[in-house]
């Protein structure tokens, strides 16, 4: 990374960030992460490559450079073969979006435009967020937050729908997990909409995502709202989704829901 004097005179480049992160490479940790994130043939993370950095290391890098790198450098990070470098680029977008979303900047025209630019970049490179951690650490804090803020982009639901109805697993997961933020702010409608859309998705990662978001809806808004959803769908929803959704219920109620027969 640059010295303080250098920082005052020029911006950090993506190439410098990549070189720095590559210098932290940990070969023993690489194998652990590759197995954990299922990078083998036929697995959901097939072909992904790791430097072996832990997430706190990547966050420290983001913290060190976030004021000194242009957003125009981020696409080069997102196109990297390294998982951790892509995460770095995505977290830079999260940090920029956070700064533009303070209360005093909600309705500021310049901030609205810059937030929209970040969302547009995030959507353009969505498939580079090609594992569940890359999606889960960023979609709620970019897309979920953006849903609740003023924007000059077209209808927000249509944009999230395009993710939901795409043929890409990671875009689909974005549409589901971004509802964590809307649920956190008291609006269950986004969670219910995308839970219904994805309820019969074939992939286990989406079963988990739907159940997780339903659980959050019950915990943060209303357990009765969760019970209403389960009453309508429990007989034909994936058991993984159900187990995740009822996780915060007491033992007796969990048993009740799990014992309801599945329809063929």
mmCIF file of C-alpha atoms in Angstrom:
data_model
loop_
_atom_site.group_PDB
_atom_site.id
_atom_site.type_symbol
_atom_site.label_atom_id
_atom_site.label_comp_id
_atom_site.label_asym_id
_atom_site.label_seq_id
_atom_site.Cartn_x
_atom_site.Cartn_y
_atom_site.Cartn_z
ATOM 1 C CA UNK A 1 0.000 0.000 0.000
ATOM 2 C CA UNK A 2 1.090 3.593 -0.510
ATOM 3 C CA UNK A 3 2.760 5.865 2.034
ATOM 4 C CA UNK A 4 0.788 8.785 3.479
ATOM 5 C CA UNK A 5 2.603 11.220 1.208
ATOM 6 C CA UNK A 6 1.802 9.154 -1.863
ATOM 7 C CA UNK A 7 -1.828 8.926 -0.806
ATOM 8 C CA UNK A 8 -2.113 12.701 -0.820
ATOM 9 C CA UNK A 9 -0.895 12.929 -4.409
ATOM 10 C CA UNK A 10 -2.437 10.018 -6.287
ATOM 11 C CA UNK A 11 -5.092 7.349 -6.139
ATOM 12 C CA UNK A 12 -4.476 3.658 -5.506
ATOM 13 C CA UNK A 13 -5.018 1.473 -8.555
ATOM 14 C CA UNK A 14 -6.717 -1.910 -8.811
ATOM 15 C CA UNK A 15 -3.421 -3.454 -9.928
ATOM 16 C CA UNK A 16 -1.745 -2.258 -6.730
ATOM 17 C CA UNK A 17 -4.554 -3.704 -4.631
ATOM 18 C CA UNK A 18 -4.305 -7.055 -6.398
ATOM 19 C CA UNK A 19 -0.519 -7.146 -5.994
ATOM 20 C CA UNK A 20 -0.864 -6.382 -2.288
ATOM 21 C CA UNK A 21 -3.525 -9.029 -1.731
ATOM 22 C CA UNK A 22 -1.506 -11.601 -3.650
ATOM 23 C CA UNK A 23 1.399 -10.889 -1.293
ATOM 24 C CA UNK A 24 -0.804 -12.133 1.581
ATOM 25 C CA UNK A 25 -1.413 -15.490 -0.091
ATOM 26 C CA UNK A 26 -1.716 -18.405 2.328
ATOM 27 C CA UNK A 27 -1.363 -21.743 0.553
ATOM 28 C CA UNK A 28 -2.504 -23.887 3.484
ATOM 29 C CA UNK A 29 -5.666 -21.828 3.904
ATOM 30 C CA UNK A 30 -6.360 -21.933 0.155
ATOM 31 C CA UNK A 31 -7.199 -25.628 0.263
ATOM 32 C CA UNK A 32 -9.500 -25.209 3.244
ATOM 33 C CA UNK A 33 -11.445 -22.409 1.557
ATOM 34 C CA UNK A 34 -11.644 -24.256 -1.749
ATOM 35 C CA UNK A 35 -13.283 -27.207 -0.021
ATOM 36 C CA UNK A 36 -15.546 -25.051 2.146
ATOM 37 C CA UNK A 37 -16.863 -23.080 -0.835
ATOM 38 C CA UNK A 38 -17.378 -26.205 -2.972
ATOM 39 C CA UNK A 39 -15.040 -25.480 -5.886
ATOM 40 C CA UNK A 40 -14.734 -29.075 -7.139
ATOM 41 C CA UNK A 41 -16.099 -30.379 -10.452
ATOM 42 C CA UNK A 42 -19.889 -30.149 -10.555
ATOM 43 C CA UNK A 43 -20.095 -28.171 -7.297
ATOM 44 C CA UNK A 44 -21.679 -24.718 -7.100
ATOM 45 C CA UNK A 45 -18.329 -22.937 -6.781
ATOM 46 C CA UNK A 46 -16.578 -24.970 -9.465
ATOM 47 C CA UNK A 47 -13.339 -23.390 -10.656
ATOM 48 C CA UNK A 48 -13.225 -20.528 -8.147
ATOM 49 C CA UNK A 49 -9.697 -19.692 -6.999
ATOM 50 C CA UNK A 50 -8.638 -18.498 -3.549
ATOM 51 C CA UNK A 51 -5.627 -16.658 -2.188
ATOM 52 C CA UNK A 52 -6.302 -18.112 1.247
ATOM 53 C CA UNK A 53 -7.215 -14.823 2.940
ATOM 54 C CA UNK A 54 -9.697 -14.695 5.769
ATOM 55 C CA UNK A 55 -12.595 -12.260 5.425
ATOM 56 C CA UNK A 56 -11.242 -9.920 8.171
ATOM 57 C CA UNK A 57 -8.042 -9.545 6.125
ATOM 58 C CA UNK A 58 -10.047 -8.493 3.087
ATOM 59 C CA UNK A 59 -12.066 -6.087 5.208
ATOM 60 C CA UNK A 60 -8.859 -4.542 6.529
ATOM 61 C CA UNK A 61 -7.700 -4.001 2.961
ATOM 62 C CA UNK A 62 -11.001 -2.312 2.115
ATOM 63 C CA UNK A 63 -10.711 -0.081 5.173
ATOM 64 C CA UNK A 64 -7.176 0.932 4.225
ATOM 65 C CA UNK A 65 -7.967 1.863 0.618
ATOM 66 C CA UNK A 66 -11.621 2.930 0.597
ATOM 67 C CA UNK A 67 -10.830 6.663 0.591
ATOM 68 C CA UNK A 68 -7.978 6.365 -1.893
ATOM 69 C CA UNK A 69 -9.298 4.321 -4.788
ATOM 70 C CA UNK A 70 -11.612 5.507 -7.548
ATOM 71 C CA UNK A 71 -14.826 3.615 -8.114
ATOM 72 C CA UNK A 72 -13.681 3.318 -11.727
ATOM 73 C CA UNK A 73 -11.036 0.841 -10.506
ATOM 74 C CA UNK A 74 -13.617 -1.503 -8.979
ATOM 75 C CA UNK A 75 -14.555 -3.401 -12.177
ATOM 76 C CA UNK A 76 -10.960 -4.596 -12.529
ATOM 77 C CA UNK A 77 -11.196 -6.032 -9.017
ATOM 78 C CA UNK A 78 -14.532 -7.664 -9.819
ATOM 79 C CA UNK A 79 -13.058 -9.332 -12.895
ATOM 80 C CA UNK A 80 -10.204 -10.903 -10.911
ATOM 81 C CA UNK A 81 -9.876 -14.679 -10.812
ATOM 82 C CA UNK A 82 -9.270 -14.419 -7.062
ATOM 83 C CA UNK A 83 -12.316 -14.809 -4.829
ATOM 84 C CA UNK A 84 -10.930 -12.470 -2.172
ATOM 85 C CA UNK A 85 -10.123 -9.726 -4.688
ATOM 86 C CA UNK A 86 -13.688 -9.845 -6.015
ATOM 87 C CA UNK A 87 -14.920 -9.644 -2.425
ATOM 88 C CA UNK A 88 -12.698 -6.608 -1.920
ATOM 89 C CA UNK A 89 -14.269 -4.895 -4.930
ATOM 90 C CA UNK A 90 -17.778 -5.704 -3.774
ATOM 91 C CA UNK A 91 -17.106 -4.471 -0.243
ATOM 92 C CA UNK A 92 -15.733 -1.235 -1.675
ATOM 93 C CA UNK A 93 -19.117 -0.748 -3.348
ATOM 94 C CA UNK A 94 -20.819 -1.468 -0.018
ATOM 95 C CA UNK A 95 -18.673 1.116 1.753
ATOM 96 C CA UNK A 96 -19.253 3.769 -0.923
ATOM 97 C CA UNK A 97 -22.981 3.116 -0.821
ATOM 98 C CA UNK A 98 -22.993 3.400 2.972
ATOM 99 C CA UNK A 99 -21.354 6.825 2.882
ATOM 100 C CA UNK A 100 -23.897 8.025 0.338
ATOM 101 C CA UNK A 101 -26.831 6.776 2.426
ATOM 102 C CA UNK A 102 -26.514 8.770 5.635
ATOM 103 C CA UNK A 103 -29.691 10.607 6.625
ATOM 104 C CA UNK A 104 -28.427 13.973 5.450
ATOM 105 C CA UNK A 105 -27.837 12.500 1.965
ATOM 106 C CA UNK A 106 -31.104 10.591 1.467
ATOM 107 C CA UNK A 107 -32.586 13.201 -0.891
ATOM 108 C CA UNK A 108 -29.407 14.882 -2.108
ATOM 109 C CA UNK A 109 -29.486 14.723 -5.916
ATOM 110 C CA UNK A 110 -25.773 14.072 -6.282
ATOM 111 C CA UNK A 111 -25.920 11.256 -3.734
ATOM 112 C CA UNK A 112 -28.968 9.719 -5.427
ATOM 113 C CA UNK A 113 -27.113 9.658 -8.735
ATOM 114 C CA UNK A 114 -24.003 8.122 -7.220
ATOM 115 C CA UNK A 115 -26.033 5.485 -5.388
ATOM 116 C CA UNK A 116 -27.766 4.591 -8.637
ATOM 117 C CA UNK A 117 -24.367 4.294 -10.323
ATOM 118 C CA UNK A 118 -23.225 1.847 -7.654
ATOM 119 C CA UNK A 119 -26.401 -0.230 -8.037
ATOM 120 C CA UNK A 120 -25.943 -0.255 -11.815
ATOM 121 C CA UNK A 121 -22.343 -1.448 -11.468
ATOM 122 C CA UNK A 122 -23.370 -4.079 -8.935
ATOM 123 C CA UNK A 123 -26.042 -5.411 -11.294
ATOM 124 C CA UNK A 124 -23.732 -5.322 -14.319
ATOM 125 C CA UNK A 125 -21.153 -7.459 -12.526
ATOM 126 C CA UNK A 126 -23.621 -9.519 -10.483
ATOM 127 C CA UNK A 127 -22.377 -12.829 -11.835
ATOM 128 C CA UNK A 128 -18.892 -12.035 -10.512
ATOM 129 C CA UNK A 129 -20.404 -12.419 -7.038
ATOM 130 C CA UNK A 130 -20.330 -16.127 -7.753
ATOM 131 C CA UNK A 131 -20.555 -17.672 -4.320
ATOM 132 C CA UNK A 132 -22.939 -17.318 -1.412
ATOM 133 C CA UNK A 133 -20.608 -15.248 0.773
ATOM 134 C CA UNK A 134 -20.054 -12.669 -1.974
ATOM 135 C CA UNK A 135 -23.818 -12.306 -2.358
ATOM 136 C CA UNK A 136 -24.770 -12.378 1.304
ATOM 137 C CA UNK A 137 -22.190 -9.792 2.402
ATOM 138 C CA UNK A 138 -23.258 -7.288 -0.229
ATOM 139 C CA UNK A 139 -26.783 -7.677 -1.641
ATOM 140 C CA UNK A 140 -28.634 -6.547 1.519
ATOM 141 C CA UNK A 141 -26.354 -3.549 2.015
ATOM 142 C CA UNK A 142 -26.531 -2.389 -1.594
ATOM 143 C CA UNK A 143 -29.774 -3.604 -3.164
ATOM 144 C CA UNK A 144 -31.730 -3.936 0.074
ATOM 145 C CA UNK A 145 -30.764 -0.457 1.225
ATOM 146 C CA UNK A 146 -31.339 1.033 -2.235
ATOM 147 C CA UNK A 147 -34.900 -0.323 -2.333
ATOM 148 C CA UNK A 148 -35.769 1.952 0.577
ATOM 149 C CA UNK A 149 -34.058 5.109 -0.717
ATOM 150 C CA UNK A 150 -34.916 7.642 -3.441
ATOM 151 C CA UNK A 151 -33.671 6.615 -6.886
ATOM 152 C CA UNK A 152 -33.820 7.770 -10.493
ATOM 153 C CA UNK A 153 -33.647 4.224 -11.824
ATOM 154 C CA UNK A 154 -36.784 2.552 -13.169
ATOM 155 C CA UNK A 155 -39.264 0.619 -11.040
ATOM 156 C CA UNK A 156 -37.333 -1.082 -8.244
ATOM 157 C CA UNK A 157 -39.494 -4.181 -8.152
ATOM 158 C CA UNK A 158 -38.897 -4.746 -11.851
ATOM 159 C CA UNK A 159 -35.149 -4.593 -11.296
ATOM 160 C CA UNK A 160 -35.240 -7.127 -8.452
ATOM 161 C CA UNK A 161 -37.643 -9.265 -10.488
ATOM 162 C CA UNK A 162 -35.070 -9.401 -13.302
ATOM 163 C CA UNK A 163 -32.647 -10.918 -10.824
ATOM 164 C CA UNK A 164 -35.249 -13.327 -9.492
ATOM 165 C CA UNK A 165 -36.291 -14.583 -12.926
ATOM 166 C CA UNK A 166 -32.786 -14.793 -14.375
ATOM 167 C CA UNK A 167 -31.187 -18.164 -15.032
ATOM 168 C CA UNK A 168 -28.212 -17.394 -12.798
ATOM 169 C CA UNK A 169 -28.139 -18.828 -9.254
ATOM 170 C CA UNK A 170 -26.255 -15.889 -7.775
ATOM 171 C CA UNK A 171 -28.572 -13.269 -9.235
ATOM 172 C CA UNK A 172 -31.506 -15.278 -7.927
ATOM 173 C CA UNK A 173 -29.954 -15.434 -4.458
ATOM 174 C CA UNK A 174 -29.417 -11.662 -4.551
ATOM 175 C CA UNK A 175 -33.129 -11.128 -5.097
ATOM 176 C CA UNK A 176 -33.916 -13.195 -2.006
ATOM 177 C CA UNK A 177 -31.274 -12.122 0.498
ATOM 178 C CA UNK A 178 -31.565 -8.406 -0.302
ATOM 179 C CA UNK A 179 -34.927 -8.592 1.505
ATOM 180 C CA UNK A 180 -33.068 -8.922 4.797
ATOM 181 C CA UNK A 181 -32.779 -5.126 4.853
ATOM 182 C CA UNK A 182 -36.390 -4.377 3.952
ATOM 183 C CA UNK A 183 -37.532 -6.849 6.589
ATOM 184 C CA UNK A 184 -35.197 -5.257 9.130
ATOM 185 C CA UNK A 185 -36.945 -1.937 8.472
ATOM 186 C CA UNK A 186 -40.394 -3.439 8.983
ATOM 187 C CA UNK A 187 -41.567 -4.186 5.430
ATOM 188 C CA UNK A 188 -42.341 -7.904 4.897
ATOM 189 C CA UNK A 189 -43.745 -7.558 1.373
ATOM 190 C CA UNK A 190 -40.411 -8.026 -0.415
ATOM 191 C CA UNK A 191 -39.580 -11.160 1.551
ATOM 192 C CA UNK A 192 -42.999 -12.696 0.915
ATOM 193 C CA UNK A 193 -42.849 -11.877 -2.802
ATOM 194 C CA UNK A 194 -39.479 -13.490 -3.444
ATOM 195 C CA UNK A 195 -40.069 -16.380 -1.066
ATOM 196 C CA UNK A 196 -43.088 -17.261 -3.200
ATOM 197 C CA UNK A 197 -41.094 -16.913 -6.422
ATOM 198 C CA UNK A 198 -38.239 -19.092 -5.192
ATOM 199 C CA UNK A 199 -40.144 -21.539 -3.007
ATOM 200 C CA UNK A 200 -39.733 -24.429 -5.460
ATOM 201 C CA UNK A 201 -36.251 -23.574 -6.645
ATOM 202 C CA UNK A 202 -34.217 -26.747 -7.306
ATOM 203 C CA UNK A 203 -30.987 -25.664 -5.593
ATOM 204 C CA UNK A 204 -30.261 -26.214 -1.899
ATOM 205 C CA UNK A 205 -28.583 -22.806 -1.616
ATOM 206 C CA UNK A 206 -31.888 -21.184 -2.506
ATOM 207 C CA UNK A 207 -33.802 -23.434 -0.112
ATOM 208 C CA UNK A 208 -31.545 -22.117 2.647
ATOM 209 C CA UNK A 209 -31.823 -18.503 1.509
ATOM 210 C CA UNK A 210 -35.637 -18.588 1.413
ATOM 211 C CA UNK A 211 -35.850 -20.237 4.834
ATOM 212 C CA UNK A 212 -33.340 -17.790 6.296
ATOM 213 C CA UNK A 213 -35.270 -14.743 5.045
ATOM 214 C CA UNK A 214 -38.587 -16.179 6.259
ATOM 215 C CA UNK A 215 -37.023 -16.780 9.672
ATOM 216 C CA UNK A 216 -35.859 -13.146 9.758
ATOM 217 C CA UNK A 217 -39.365 -11.992 8.838
ATOM 218 C CA UNK A 218 -40.808 -13.943 11.764
ATOM 219 C CA UNK A 219 -38.149 -12.726 14.166
ATOM 220 C CA UNK A 220 -38.122 -9.053 13.190
ATOM 221 C CA UNK A 221 -41.725 -8.401 12.170
ATOM 222 C CA UNK A 222 -44.259 -11.055 13.172
ATOM 223 C CA UNK A 223 -44.212 -14.740 13.999
ATOM 224 C CA UNK A 224 -47.882 -14.832 13.076
ATOM 225 C CA UNK A 225 -46.979 -13.568 9.608
ATOM 226 C CA UNK A 226 -44.484 -16.416 9.314
ATOM 227 C CA UNK A 227 -47.097 -18.893 10.549
ATOM 228 C CA UNK A 228 -49.556 -17.641 7.926
ATOM 229 C CA UNK A 229 -46.969 -18.221 5.200
ATOM 230 C CA UNK A 230 -46.186 -21.696 6.505
ATOM 231 C CA UNK A 231 -49.860 -22.603 6.748
ATOM 232 C CA UNK A 232 -50.225 -21.918 3.032
ATOM 233 C CA UNK A 233 -47.039 -23.631 1.859
ATOM 234 C CA UNK A 234 -45.725 -26.098 4.438
ATOM 235 C CA UNK A 235 -47.094 -29.183 2.675
ATOM 236 C CA UNK A 236 -45.091 -28.553 -0.497
ATOM 237 C CA UNK A 237 -42.063 -26.512 0.552
ATOM 238 C CA UNK A 238 -38.555 -28.035 0.694
ATOM 239 C CA UNK A 239 -37.727 -29.425 4.118
ATOM 240 C CA UNK A 240 -34.479 -27.413 4.245
ATOM 241 C CA UNK A 241 -36.474 -24.222 3.760
ATOM 242 C CA UNK A 242 -38.875 -25.248 6.508
ATOM 243 C CA UNK A 243 -36.096 -26.110 8.969
ATOM 244 C CA UNK A 244 -34.432 -22.745 8.435
ATOM 245 C CA UNK A 245 -37.744 -20.849 8.666
ATOM 246 C CA UNK A 246 -38.803 -22.345 12.023
ATOM 247 C CA UNK A 247 -35.399 -22.220 13.690
ATOM 248 C CA UNK A 248 -36.417 -19.520 16.205
ATOM 249 C CA UNK A 249 -39.615 -21.258 17.273
ATOM 250 C CA UNK A 250 -39.741 -23.323 20.420
ATOM 251 C CA UNK A 251 -39.202 -27.086 20.223
ATOM 252 C CA UNK A 252 -42.873 -28.058 20.376
ATOM 253 C CA UNK A 253 -43.862 -25.724 17.541
ATOM 254 C CA UNK A 254 -40.936 -26.821 15.393
ATOM 255 C CA UNK A 255 -42.060 -30.410 15.866
ATOM 256 C CA UNK A 256 -45.602 -29.471 14.900
ATOM 257 C CA UNK A 257 -44.535 -27.960 11.569
ATOM 258 C CA UNK A 258 -42.068 -30.739 10.754
ATOM 259 C CA UNK A 259 -44.703 -33.446 11.300
ATOM 260 C CA UNK A 260 -47.151 -32.029 8.763
ATOM 261 C CA UNK A 261 -47.116 -34.503 5.853
ATOM 262 C CA UNK A 262 -45.661 -33.381 2.555
ATOM 263 C CA UNK A 263 -47.896 -33.485 -0.487
ATOM 264 C CA UNK A 264 -46.655 -35.656 -3.341
#
